[in-house]
PDB file of C-alpha atoms in Angstrom:
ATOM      1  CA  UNK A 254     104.523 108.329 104.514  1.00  0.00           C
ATOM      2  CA  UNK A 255     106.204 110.267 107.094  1.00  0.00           C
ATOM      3  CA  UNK A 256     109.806 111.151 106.888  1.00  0.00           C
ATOM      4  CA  UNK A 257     111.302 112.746 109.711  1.00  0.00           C
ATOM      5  CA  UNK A 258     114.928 113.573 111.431  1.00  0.00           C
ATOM      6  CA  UNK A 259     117.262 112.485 108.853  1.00  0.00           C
ATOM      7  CA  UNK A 260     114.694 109.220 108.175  1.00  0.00           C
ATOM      8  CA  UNK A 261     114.600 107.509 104.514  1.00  0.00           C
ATOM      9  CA  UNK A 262     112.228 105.133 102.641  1.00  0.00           C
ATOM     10  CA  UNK A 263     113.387 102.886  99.438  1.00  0.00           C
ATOM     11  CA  UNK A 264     110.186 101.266  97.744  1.00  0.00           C
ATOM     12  CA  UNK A 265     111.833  98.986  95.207  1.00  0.00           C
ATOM     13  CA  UNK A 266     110.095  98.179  91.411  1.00  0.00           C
ATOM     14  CA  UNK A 267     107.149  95.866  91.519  1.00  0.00           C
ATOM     15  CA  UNK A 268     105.890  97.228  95.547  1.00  0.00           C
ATOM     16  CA  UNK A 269     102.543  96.960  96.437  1.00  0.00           C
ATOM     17  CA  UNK A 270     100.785  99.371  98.980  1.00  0.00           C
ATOM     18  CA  UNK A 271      97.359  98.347  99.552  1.00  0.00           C
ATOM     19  CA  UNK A 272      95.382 100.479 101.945  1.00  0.00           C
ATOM     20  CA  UNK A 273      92.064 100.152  99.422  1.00  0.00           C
ATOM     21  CA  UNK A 274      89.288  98.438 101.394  1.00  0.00           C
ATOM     22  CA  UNK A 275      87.375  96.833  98.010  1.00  0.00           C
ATOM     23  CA  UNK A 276      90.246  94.854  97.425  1.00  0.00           C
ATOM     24  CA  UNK A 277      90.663  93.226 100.365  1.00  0.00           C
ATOM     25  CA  UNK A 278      88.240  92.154 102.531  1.00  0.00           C
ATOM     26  CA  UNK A 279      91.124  92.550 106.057  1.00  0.00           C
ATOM     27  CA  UNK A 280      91.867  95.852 104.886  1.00  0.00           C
ATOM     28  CA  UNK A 281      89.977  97.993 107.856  1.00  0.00           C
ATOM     29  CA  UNK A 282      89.824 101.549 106.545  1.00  0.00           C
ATOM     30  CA  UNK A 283      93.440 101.976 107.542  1.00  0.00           C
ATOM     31  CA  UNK A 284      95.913 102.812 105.072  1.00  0.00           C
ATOM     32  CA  UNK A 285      99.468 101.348 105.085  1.00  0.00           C
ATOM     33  CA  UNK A 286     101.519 103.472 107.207  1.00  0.00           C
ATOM     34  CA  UNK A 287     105.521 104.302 106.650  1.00  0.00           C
ATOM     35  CA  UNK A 288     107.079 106.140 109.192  1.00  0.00           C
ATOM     36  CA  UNK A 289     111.066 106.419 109.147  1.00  0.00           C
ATOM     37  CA  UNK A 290     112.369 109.297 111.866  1.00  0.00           C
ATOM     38  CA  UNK A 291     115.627 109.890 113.795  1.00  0.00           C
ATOM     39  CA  UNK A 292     117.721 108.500 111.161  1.00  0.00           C
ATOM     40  CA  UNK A 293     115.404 105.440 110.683  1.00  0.00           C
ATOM     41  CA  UNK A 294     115.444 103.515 107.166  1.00  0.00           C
ATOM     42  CA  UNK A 295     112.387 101.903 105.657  1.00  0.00           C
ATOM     43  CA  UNK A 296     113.545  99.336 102.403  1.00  0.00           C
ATOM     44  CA  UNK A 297     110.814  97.517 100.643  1.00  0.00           C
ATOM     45  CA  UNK A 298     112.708  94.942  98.218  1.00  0.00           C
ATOM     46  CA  UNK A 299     111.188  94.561  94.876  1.00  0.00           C
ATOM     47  CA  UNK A 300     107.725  92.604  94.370  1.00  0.00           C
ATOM     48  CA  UNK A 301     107.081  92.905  98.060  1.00  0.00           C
ATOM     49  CA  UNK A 302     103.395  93.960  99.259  1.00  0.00           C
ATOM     50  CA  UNK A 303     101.762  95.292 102.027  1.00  0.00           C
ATOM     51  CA  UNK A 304      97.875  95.647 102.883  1.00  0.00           C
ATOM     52  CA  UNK A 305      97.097  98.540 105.795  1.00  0.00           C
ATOM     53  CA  UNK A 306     100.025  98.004 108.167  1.00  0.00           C
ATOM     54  CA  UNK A 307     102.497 100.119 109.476  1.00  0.00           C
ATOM     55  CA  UNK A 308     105.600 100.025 109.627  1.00  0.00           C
ATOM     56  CA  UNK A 309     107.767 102.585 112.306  1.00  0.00           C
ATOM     57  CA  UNK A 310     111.401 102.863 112.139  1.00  0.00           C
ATOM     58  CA  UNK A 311     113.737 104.416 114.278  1.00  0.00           C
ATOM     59  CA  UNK A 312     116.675 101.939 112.868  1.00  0.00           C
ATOM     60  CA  UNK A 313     116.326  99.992 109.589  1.00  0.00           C
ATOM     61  CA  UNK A 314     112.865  98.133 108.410  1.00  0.00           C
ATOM     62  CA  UNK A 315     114.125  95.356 105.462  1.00  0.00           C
ATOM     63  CA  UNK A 316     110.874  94.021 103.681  1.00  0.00           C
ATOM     64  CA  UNK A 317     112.693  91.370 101.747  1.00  0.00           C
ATOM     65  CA  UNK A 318     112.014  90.472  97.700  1.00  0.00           C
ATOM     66  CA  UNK A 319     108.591  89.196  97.246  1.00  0.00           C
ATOM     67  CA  UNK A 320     107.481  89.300 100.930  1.00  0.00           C
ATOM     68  CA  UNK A 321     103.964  90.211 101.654  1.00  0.00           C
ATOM     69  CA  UNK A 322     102.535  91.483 105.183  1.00  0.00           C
ATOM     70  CA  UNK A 323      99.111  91.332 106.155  1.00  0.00           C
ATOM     71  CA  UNK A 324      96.538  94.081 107.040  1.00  0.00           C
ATOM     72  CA  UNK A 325      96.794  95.021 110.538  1.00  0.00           C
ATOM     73  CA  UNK A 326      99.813  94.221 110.861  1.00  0.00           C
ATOM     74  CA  UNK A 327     102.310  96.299 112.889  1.00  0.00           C
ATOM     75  CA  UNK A 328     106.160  96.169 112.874  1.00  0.00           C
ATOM     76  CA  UNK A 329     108.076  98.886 115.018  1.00  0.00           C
ATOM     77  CA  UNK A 330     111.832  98.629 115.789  1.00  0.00           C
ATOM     78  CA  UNK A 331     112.065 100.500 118.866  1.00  0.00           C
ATOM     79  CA  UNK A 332     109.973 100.794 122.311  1.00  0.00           C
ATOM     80  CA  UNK A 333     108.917 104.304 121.240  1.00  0.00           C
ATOM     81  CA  UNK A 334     109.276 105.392 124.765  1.00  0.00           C
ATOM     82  CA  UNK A 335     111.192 104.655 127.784  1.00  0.00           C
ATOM     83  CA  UNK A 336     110.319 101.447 129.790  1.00  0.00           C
ATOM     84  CA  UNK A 337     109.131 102.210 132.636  1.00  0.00           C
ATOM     85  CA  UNK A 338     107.863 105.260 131.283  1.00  0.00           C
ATOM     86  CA  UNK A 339     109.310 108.118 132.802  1.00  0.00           C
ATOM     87  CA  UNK A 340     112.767 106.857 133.568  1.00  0.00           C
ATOM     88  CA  UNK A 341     115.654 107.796 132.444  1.00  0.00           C
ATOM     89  CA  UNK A 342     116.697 104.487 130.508  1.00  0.00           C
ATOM     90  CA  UNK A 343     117.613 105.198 126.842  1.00  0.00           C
ATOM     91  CA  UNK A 344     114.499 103.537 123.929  1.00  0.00           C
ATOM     92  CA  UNK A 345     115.150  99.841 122.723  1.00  0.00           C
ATOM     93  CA  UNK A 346     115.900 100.274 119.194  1.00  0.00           C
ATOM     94  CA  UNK A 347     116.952  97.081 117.095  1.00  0.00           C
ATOM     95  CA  UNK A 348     116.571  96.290 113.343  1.00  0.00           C
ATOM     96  CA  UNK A 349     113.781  94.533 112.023  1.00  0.00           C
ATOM     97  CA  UNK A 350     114.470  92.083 108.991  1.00  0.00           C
ATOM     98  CA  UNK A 351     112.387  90.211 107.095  1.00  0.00           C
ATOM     99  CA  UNK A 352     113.747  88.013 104.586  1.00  0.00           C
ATOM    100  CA  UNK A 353     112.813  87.204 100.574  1.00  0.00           C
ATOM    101  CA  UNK A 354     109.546  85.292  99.978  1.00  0.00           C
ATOM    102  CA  UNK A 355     108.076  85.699 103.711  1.00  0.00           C
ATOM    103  CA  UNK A 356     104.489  85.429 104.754  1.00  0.00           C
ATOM    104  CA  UNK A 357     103.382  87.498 107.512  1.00  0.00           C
ATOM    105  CA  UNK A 358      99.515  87.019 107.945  1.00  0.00           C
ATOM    106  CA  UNK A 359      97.005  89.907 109.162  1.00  0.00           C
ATOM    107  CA  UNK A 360      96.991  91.783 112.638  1.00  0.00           C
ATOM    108  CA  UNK A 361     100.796  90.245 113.062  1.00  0.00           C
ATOM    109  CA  UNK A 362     103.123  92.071 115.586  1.00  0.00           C
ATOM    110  CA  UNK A 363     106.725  91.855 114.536  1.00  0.00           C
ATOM    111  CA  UNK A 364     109.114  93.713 117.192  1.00  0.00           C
ATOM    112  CA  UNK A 365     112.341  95.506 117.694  1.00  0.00           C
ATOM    113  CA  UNK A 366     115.598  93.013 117.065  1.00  0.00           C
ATOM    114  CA  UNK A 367     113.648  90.517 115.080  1.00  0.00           C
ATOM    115  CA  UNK A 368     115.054  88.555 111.995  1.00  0.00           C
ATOM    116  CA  UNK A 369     112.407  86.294 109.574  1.00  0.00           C
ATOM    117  CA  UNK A 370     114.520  83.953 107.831  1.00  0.00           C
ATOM    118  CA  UNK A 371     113.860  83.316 103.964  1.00  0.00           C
ATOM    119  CA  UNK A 372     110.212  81.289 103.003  1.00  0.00           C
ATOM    120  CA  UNK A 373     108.761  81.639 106.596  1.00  0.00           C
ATOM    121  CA  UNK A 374     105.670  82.308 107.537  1.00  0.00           C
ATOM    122  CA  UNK A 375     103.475  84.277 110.459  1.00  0.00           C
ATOM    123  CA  UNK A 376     100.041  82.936 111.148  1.00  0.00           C
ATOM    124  CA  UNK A 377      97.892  85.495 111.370  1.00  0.00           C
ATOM    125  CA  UNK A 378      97.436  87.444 114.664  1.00  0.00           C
ATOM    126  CA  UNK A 379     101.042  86.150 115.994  1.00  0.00           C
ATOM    127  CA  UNK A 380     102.863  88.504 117.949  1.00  0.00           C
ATOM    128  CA  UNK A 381     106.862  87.659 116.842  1.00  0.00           C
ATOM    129  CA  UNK A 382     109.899  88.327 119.788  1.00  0.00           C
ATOM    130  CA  UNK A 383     112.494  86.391 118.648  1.00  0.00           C
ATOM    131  CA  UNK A 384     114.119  85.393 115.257  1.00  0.00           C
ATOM    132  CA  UNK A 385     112.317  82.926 113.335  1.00  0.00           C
ATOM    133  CA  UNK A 386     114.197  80.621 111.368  1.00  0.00           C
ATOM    134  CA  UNK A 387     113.773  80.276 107.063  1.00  0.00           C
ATOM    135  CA  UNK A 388     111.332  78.114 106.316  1.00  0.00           C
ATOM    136  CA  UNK A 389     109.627  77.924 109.820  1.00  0.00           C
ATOM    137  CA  UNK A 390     105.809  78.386 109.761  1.00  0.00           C
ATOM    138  CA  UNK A 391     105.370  80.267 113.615  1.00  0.00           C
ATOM    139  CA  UNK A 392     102.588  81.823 115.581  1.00  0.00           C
ATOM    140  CA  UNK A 393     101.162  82.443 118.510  1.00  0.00           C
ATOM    141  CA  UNK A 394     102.024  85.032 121.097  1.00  0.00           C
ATOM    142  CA  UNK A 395     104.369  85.155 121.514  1.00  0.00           C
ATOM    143  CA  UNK A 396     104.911  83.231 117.995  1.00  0.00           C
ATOM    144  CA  UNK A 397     106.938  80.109 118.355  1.00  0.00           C
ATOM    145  CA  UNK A 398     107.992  77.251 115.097  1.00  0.00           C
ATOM    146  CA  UNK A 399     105.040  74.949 114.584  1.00  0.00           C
ATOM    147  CA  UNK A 400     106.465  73.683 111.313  1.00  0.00           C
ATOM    148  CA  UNK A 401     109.321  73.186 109.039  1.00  0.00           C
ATOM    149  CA  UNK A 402     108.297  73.100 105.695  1.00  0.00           C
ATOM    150  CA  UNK A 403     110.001  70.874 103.269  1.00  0.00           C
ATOM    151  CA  UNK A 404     112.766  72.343 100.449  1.00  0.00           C
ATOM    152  CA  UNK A 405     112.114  71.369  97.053  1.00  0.00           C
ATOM    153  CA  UNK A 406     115.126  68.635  97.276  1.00  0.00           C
ATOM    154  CA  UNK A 407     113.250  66.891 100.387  1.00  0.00           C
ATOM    155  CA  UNK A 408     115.437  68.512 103.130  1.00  0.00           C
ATOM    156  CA  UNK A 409     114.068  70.558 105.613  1.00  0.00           C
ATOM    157  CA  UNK A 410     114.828  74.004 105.801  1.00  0.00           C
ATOM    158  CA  UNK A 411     116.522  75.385 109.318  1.00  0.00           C
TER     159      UNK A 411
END
């Protein structure tokens, strides 16, 4: 963990930080990473897990209740530099959320401004852009819906 420049991490009851390689098979030698600086906030919701990713906050990270996310996986909320490098433009920085009971499979990139509605899910190796509604099962890159899964009541979820 790495908590720099008026940064904060809350790891709710019941978190799981996986970074051991004998327990899963994805896990790459990499340990999960949580870095919150310049006033960034990192808040793992209870019974949420995470296997080797890292997570890098310059604005808020929400992992919501019982979400997991995948080794490899990568989630930043800002640019971390200019774009174009070099210029004087100020660094993207939007809030990453990711809602309760989410999915995100391995080596997933989930980037600045994004919002992962309730029950969704991230195929594995899908680089996310743009909001993805509750229930939605996305990927790709960049990730787009590929399904709706069903409510419990027959509905579909939006």
């Amino acid at each position: 963990m790495r908590i720099k420049q008026g940064g904060s991490i809350l790891i709710e009851r019941g978190v799981t930080l996986n970074s051991a390689e004998w327990s899963n098979p994805l896990n790459d030698g990499c340990r999960v990473r949580l870095c919150a600086v310049g006033g960034g906030k990192i808040i793992l919701r209870a019974n949420s897990g995470i296997s080797s990713a890292r997570l890098i906050s310059h604005s808020l990270i929400e992992v919501g209740e019982g979400s997991a996310i995948g080794a490899g996986s990568l989630l930043c909320d800002s640019d971390m530099h200019e774009v174009p490098l070099g210029s004087d433009k100020p660094i993207g920085i939007l809030p990453i959320v990711i809602g309760r009971n989410v999915f995100i499979g391995a080596q997933c990139i989930i980037l600045k401004g994004v919002t992962i509605g309730d029950g969704a899910v991230i195929g594995a190796g899908s680089v996310v852009t743009r909001d993805i509604p509750a229930g939605a099962v996305a990927a790709g890159n960049p990730a787009v819906v590929v399904k709706r899964q069903r409510t419990e009541d027959g509905g579909r979820r939006t």
